[in-house]
Amino acid sequence: MSDVIGYINKFESFGAVDGPGIRFLIFLNGCKMRCAFCHNPETWAEHQGEEYTADQVLEKALRFKPYWKKDGGITVSGGEPLLQIDFVLDLFKKAKAKGITTCIDTAGQPFTHEEPFYSKWKELMSVTDTVMLDIKNIDPEEHKKLTGVDNANILEMAKEISDMGITLWIRHVLVPGGSDNDDLLHRTREFIDTLKTVERVEILPYHSLGVPKYAELGIPYRLEGVESPTAERIQNAKEILGCK
């Protein structure tokens, strides 16, 4: 049994929108982004949560394999799963050995060409079937305002994944007064069009369902009073980004 420990926030058995088919979802703890719209601030802290090895996670996941059919499998989300790259790599290598399809849901923030991360990331991509990438904002300054970090490395990661031939699903949160801006949406579409392996583009309308968690954790909520986008603005964004 592997000694690599993963810090897990929660599991979900029947994910229908987090990658192809029906998927077993593993939500990891740890994220360095501080997205203003994040609805899971309880996942920010690193090295917290339930401790599992890859073998233990796969044992849980395989109980649900009969429901996955041809396309289903496991999806690792977060938090930011790339912060626990050693664990995810161990998990995906063992999953592929058992014929399980793999998907990672990431915002890409930890990506770097520096070692040892980069070699581990390339190995991880070799055992990853689908990458769900959250593009928070295409503009670097707006991205920094929204998340606290730059986006240059994230966009670079997207290009490398595309060049590797790995399937990409792009997700974009639509925030009134922020990313709900036609110019930014057109720039996002222009970037997406440079990628060769994008299979799906999704708009995630901003919502405030996570606000009570901020109060519980004593964290100021930066989008107080911001309403969800209208149906018209959601449809407009879908048309610009080419959502199907």
mmCIF file of N, CA and C in Angstrom, residues 41 43 67 76 129 155 179 184 192 207 212 233 239:
data_model
loop_
_atom_site.group_PDB
_atom_site.id
_atom_site.type_symbol
_atom_site.label_atom_id
_atom_site.label_comp_id
_atom_site.label_asym_id
_atom_site.label_seq_id
_atom_site.Cartn_x
_atom_site.Cartn_y
_atom_site.Cartn_z
ATOM 1 N N PRO A 41 -15.103 27.732 0.658
ATOM 2 C CA PRO A 41 -13.917 28.228 1.374
ATOM 3 C C PRO A 41 -13.387 27.238 2.406
ATOM 4 N N THR A 43 -12.480 24.415 1.826
ATOM 5 C CA THR A 43 -11.457 23.575 1.191
ATOM 6 C C THR A 43 -10.113 24.293 1.048
ATOM 7 N N TYR A 67 -22.026 1.324 -12.104
ATOM 8 C CA TYR A 67 -22.865 2.441 -12.551
ATOM 9 C C TYR A 67 -22.169 3.336 -13.582
ATOM 10 N N VAL A 76 -11.037 13.904 -9.806
ATOM 11 C CA VAL A 76 -10.455 14.551 -8.634
ATOM 12 C C VAL A 76 -10.643 16.050 -8.774
ATOM 13 N N ASP A 129 -7.237 11.316 -18.616
ATOM 14 C CA ASP A 129 -8.041 11.267 -19.842
ATOM 15 C C ASP A 129 -8.684 12.610 -20.167
ATOM 16 N N LEU A 155 -2.810 29.805 -18.371
ATOM 17 C CA LEU A 155 -3.047 29.766 -19.807
ATOM 18 C C LEU A 155 -1.959 28.951 -20.511
ATOM 19 N N SER A 179 -16.640 39.107 -14.721
ATOM 20 C CA SER A 179 -16.408 38.408 -15.983
ATOM 21 C C SER A 179 -17.578 38.518 -16.947
ATOM 22 N N LEU A 184 -14.367 40.859 -22.428
ATOM 23 C CA LEU A 184 -13.636 39.768 -21.779
ATOM 24 C C LEU A 184 -14.083 38.415 -22.308
ATOM 25 N N ILE A 192 -9.746 30.266 -26.266
ATOM 26 C CA ILE A 192 -10.249 28.890 -26.383
ATOM 27 C C ILE A 192 -10.067 28.378 -27.809
ATOM 28 N N HIS A 207 -23.402 32.316 -8.168
ATOM 29 C CA HIS A 207 -24.476 32.220 -7.166
ATOM 30 C C HIS A 207 -23.883 32.495 -5.790
ATOM 31 N N PRO A 212 -23.225 31.640 3.554
ATOM 32 C CA PRO A 212 -23.274 31.257 4.973
ATOM 33 C C PRO A 212 -21.973 30.631 5.486
ATOM 34 N N ARG A 233 -28.191 37.291 -19.938
ATOM 35 C CA ARG A 233 -26.731 37.416 -19.910
ATOM 36 C C ARG A 233 -26.059 36.040 -19.966
ATOM 37 N N GLU A 239 -23.397 32.004 -26.054
ATOM 38 C CA GLU A 239 -23.260 32.200 -27.507
ATOM 39 C C GLU A 239 -21.865 32.698 -27.855
#
